[in-house]
């Protein structure tokens, strides 16, 4: 592979993959917390809506959602999403639905006495959430969120099918230019592997910090 | 809104073809991932680290890299190595291989949950290794992990549209062909989107029921 291809396609491709990861992880995080907390809401109706959202977005394929946002939404609404944002929206909404289950599980795993103590101190529901439940639930969420983030990284490869110039798209172009399939696809797989390794390492450090903040030691082995 | 029911009706023959291919990929892909996953899982517990270490590295690598890129790798590189498969076969192998690294983790957890006394009992009876695995350990492990395996079958279902990228005629590819010939994008894509939800949701309810029955 020549240096020109590396500089013009592969390096920008890595940058676009990282951007996609950051934007869609941010969106997925917001969706996960909003929907996950709504699933523990007092009102049956709110719980139903949140549950409905999760089932719909977990039920369909992220790629089909992406194509749908890109090809079907424009004629319906009369405006077109930039491929990059269609991708971020699709990834954020569907991985957010998976994240919502993590948030719900972690909130439910906080000891019931903690919630009751909050009631006894006549905290408002929002104060209970913010001051009692979330601080204890968040460290619980980190290992599954780490897995989800790696899944999201892998999901970003789908955007190449919309023509967004990420690592996978760069690999495709370089293959067309050089015909060296084995080389370029091995390199791009290694790039994803290294990015994923970076994610797991930093999440591990983050988890350690979050757990020590509430006085819990990190369990050995752990996050895979 | 310009929803056109006749476009839905026109899409139906192609849609059913796509459903059949999707199910075929799913069945064969599951078989590959269940068997290969078991091979990896036994590899994790091999007596020598010269087996354990490479097995760990390879499965970790496959698991943390995108299926789409693996798909292209197999599709473009296998022919260079003189191995010619159809797109459908290549895709099924790719998806089976990818998910085998997930099922391997599931098997690993199931095997680790079998009490150590069972291993010791097998040793005490001086059972050969294959009898220890297939008559003592696995029957106990598999019951526990059936729901988790089921979840990965559902996940695999939702990844089958990726095979459209190499031209496999599953549901997404059928909808793209339909759109290419009729210029109707809305109906075919929406139909397959809903079809996925209609298959995946009851399937996940089934897995939850199994979970309640088998894991306790």
Short mmCIF file of N, CA and C in Angstrom, two decimals, chain A residues 4 81 88 151-152 167 177 188 191 207:
data_model
loop_
_atom_site.label_atom_id
_atom_site.label_comp_id
_atom_site.label_asym_id
_atom_site.label_seq_id
_atom_site.Cartn_x
_atom_site.Cartn_y
_atom_site.Cartn_z
N UNK A 4 0.43 7.52 -0.12
CA UNK A 4 -0.65 8.43 -0.49
C UNK A 4 -2.00 7.90 -0.05
N UNK A 81 -31.25 13.76 5.42
CA UNK A 81 -30.20 13.75 6.42
C UNK A 81 -28.86 13.53 5.73
N UNK A 88 -25.33 8.40 12.72
CA UNK A 88 -25.24 8.67 14.16
C UNK A 88 -26.60 8.46 14.82
N UNK A 151 -19.36 -2.91 20.96
CA UNK A 151 -20.36 -3.26 19.94
C UNK A 151 -20.66 -2.05 19.06
N UNK A 152 -20.73 -0.88 19.68
CA UNK A 152 -21.01 0.34 18.93
C UNK A 152 -19.88 0.65 17.95
N UNK A 167 -13.17 3.91 8.40
CA UNK A 167 -12.10 2.93 8.16
C UNK A 167 -12.54 1.88 7.13
N UNK A 177 -8.19 0.29 -5.45
CA UNK A 177 -7.02 0.90 -6.06
C UNK A 177 -5.86 -0.08 -6.19
N UNK A 188 -7.23 -3.05 8.40
CA UNK A 188 -8.39 -2.38 9.00
C UNK A 188 -8.93 -3.16 10.18
N UNK A 191 -6.86 -2.17 13.03
CA UNK A 191 -7.21 -0.82 13.52
C UNK A 191 -8.40 -0.91 14.48
N UNK A 207 -13.90 2.62 35.59
CA UNK A 207 -14.70 1.82 36.51
C UNK A 207 -14.05 1.79 37.90
#
